[in-house]
Amino acid sequence: QVQLRESGGGLVQAGGSLRLSCVASGPTFSRFNMGWFRQAPGKEREFVAAIAWGGFNPEYADTVKGRFTISDDIDKNMVFLQMNSLKPEDTAVYYCAAEGPGFNSRRITSAQEYEYWGQGTQVTVSS
């Protein structure tokens, strides 16, 4: 059973940066496709970024493209989300998600395809 735990959220002013981390425990992390999602109050959970195992060609939501970067560290069983130029509309609970292990290295943008989820970390961006 895979367990995910996010950290790194907090309060930041608009234009600032945060780096979210997600550590996985359980089976080896090396063949998991990973993603970040977020959910703002009163809104549905939305895709933010995804990375296929192997770390190739990450994918981003249009709203964060050019500002956020997803990366992983297989040796440490971790995935990261570097968030720069934050905006008040980025305020949400951010969730780490994992799918696998498997043979298909792919970027998954649909929340329904992820099997494992973290508990979330709050990101608040003040104007």
Coordinates of C-alpha atoms in Angstrom, one line a residue:
Q1 CA 0.0 0.0 0.0
V2 CA 1.4 3.4 -1.0
Q3 CA 1.1 6.3 1.4
L4 CA 1.7 9.9 0.3
R5 CA 2.4 12.9 2.5
E6 CA 2.7 16.5 1.3
S7 CA 4.5 19.3 2.9
G8 CA 5.6 22.8 2.1
G9 CA 2.4 24.7 2.0
G10 CA 1.9 28.0 3.8
L11 CA 1.0 31.7 3.4
V12 CA 2.8 33.7 0.8
Q13 CA 2.3 37.1 -0.8
A14 CA 1.4 37.4 -4.4
G15 CA 4.5 37.1 -6.6
G16 CA 6.2 34.9 -4.1
S17 CA 7.3 31.2 -4.3
L18 CA 6.7 28.0 -2.5
R19 CA 8.0 24.5 -3.0
L20 CA 5.7 21.6 -2.2
S21 CA 7.1 18.2 -1.5
C22 CA 5.4 14.8 -1.5
V23 CA 7.1 11.7 0.0
A24 CA 5.9 8.2 -0.8
S25 CA 6.2 5.3 1.5
G26 CA 5.5 1.6 0.6
P27 CA 6.5 -0.1 -2.6
T28 CA 9.3 1.2 -4.7
F29 CA 8.5 4.6 -6.3
S30 CA 10.3 4.1 -9.5
R31 CA 7.4 3.2 -11.7
F32 CA 4.7 5.5 -10.4
N33 CA 3.1 8.2 -12.5
M34 CA 2.7 11.2 -10.3
G35 CA 0.5 14.3 -10.3
W36 CA -0.4 17.4 -8.4
F37 CA -4.0 18.6 -8.0
R38 CA -5.6 21.4 -6.1
Q39 CA -9.0 22.3 -4.7
A40 CA -10.2 25.7 -3.8
P41 CA -13.2 26.3 -1.5
G42 CA -16.4 25.7 -3.3
K43 CA -14.7 24.4 -6.4
E44 CA -13.9 21.0 -7.8
R45 CA -10.5 19.4 -7.6
E46 CA -8.4 20.4 -10.6
F47 CA -5.3 19.2 -12.4
V48 CA -2.1 21.2 -11.8
A49 CA 0.8 19.1 -13.1
A50 CA 1.8 15.6 -14.0
I51 CA 5.0 13.7 -14.5
A52 CA 5.4 10.2 -15.9
W53 CA 7.8 7.7 -14.3
G54 CA 11.1 8.3 -15.8
G55 CA 10.6 12.0 -15.4
F56 CA 10.1 12.9 -19.1
N57 CA 8.0 15.7 -20.6
P58 CA 5.9 17.0 -17.6
E59 CA 2.5 18.4 -18.3
Y60 CA 0.9 21.4 -16.8
A61 CA -2.5 23.1 -16.6
D62 CA -2.6 26.2 -18.7
T63 CA -3.2 28.3 -15.6
V64 CA 0.2 27.4 -14.1
K65 CA 2.3 26.8 -17.2
G66 CA 5.5 28.8 -17.1
R67 CA 5.2 29.4 -13.3
F68 CA 5.1 25.9 -11.8
T69 CA 7.6 23.1 -12.2
I70 CA 7.0 19.4 -11.3
S71 CA 10.0 17.2 -10.7
D72 CA 10.9 14.0 -8.9
D73 CA 13.7 12.3 -7.0
I74 CA 13.3 8.6 -7.4
D75 CA 16.1 7.7 -4.9
K76 CA 14.2 9.6 -2.2
N77 CA 10.7 8.5 -3.2
M78 CA 9.7 12.2 -3.6
V79 CA 8.0 14.5 -6.0
F80 CA 8.1 18.3 -5.9
L81 CA 6.1 21.2 -7.1
Q82 CA 8.0 24.4 -7.4
M83 CA 5.6 27.3 -7.6
N84 CA 6.8 30.8 -8.6
S85 CA 5.0 34.0 -9.3
L86 CA 2.1 32.9 -7.2
K87 CA -1.3 34.6 -7.6
P88 CA -4.2 34.8 -5.2
E89 CA -6.1 32.5 -7.5
D90 CA -3.6 29.8 -6.7
T91 CA -4.9 29.6 -3.2
A92 CA -6.1 26.0 -2.6
V93 CA -5.4 22.7 -0.9
Y94 CA -2.8 21.0 -3.0
Y95 CA -2.8 17.2 -3.3
C96 CA -0.2 14.8 -4.4
A97 CA -1.4 11.7 -6.3
A98 CA 0.2 8.5 -7.6
E99 CA -0.8 5.8 -10.1
G100 CA 1.1 2.5 -10.4
P101 CA 3.4 0.8 -10.3
G102 CA 3.0 -0.1 -13.9
F103 CA 4.7 -0.5 -17.2
N104 CA 3.0 2.5 -18.9
S105 CA 5.0 5.7 -18.4
R106 CA 2.4 8.4 -19.0
R107 CA 1.3 11.8 -17.8
I108 CA -2.2 11.5 -16.2
T109 CA -4.3 14.6 -16.0
S110 CA -7.6 13.0 -14.8
A111 CA -8.0 12.6 -11.0
Q112 CA -10.1 9.5 -11.5
E113 CA -7.1 7.6 -12.8
Y114 CA -5.0 8.1 -9.7
E115 CA -5.1 5.4 -7.1
Y116 CA -3.3 7.0 -4.2
W117 CA -3.7 10.5 -2.7
G118 CA -2.1 12.5 0.1
Q119 CA -4.0 14.4 2.7
G120 CA -3.2 17.8 1.1
T121 CA -1.3 20.9 2.1
Q122 CA -2.8 24.4 2.2
V123 CA -1.4 27.1 0.0
T124 CA -2.7 30.6 0.6
V125 CA -1.6 33.5 -1.5
S126 CA -2.4 37.0 -0.3
S127 CA -2.8 40.0 -2.6

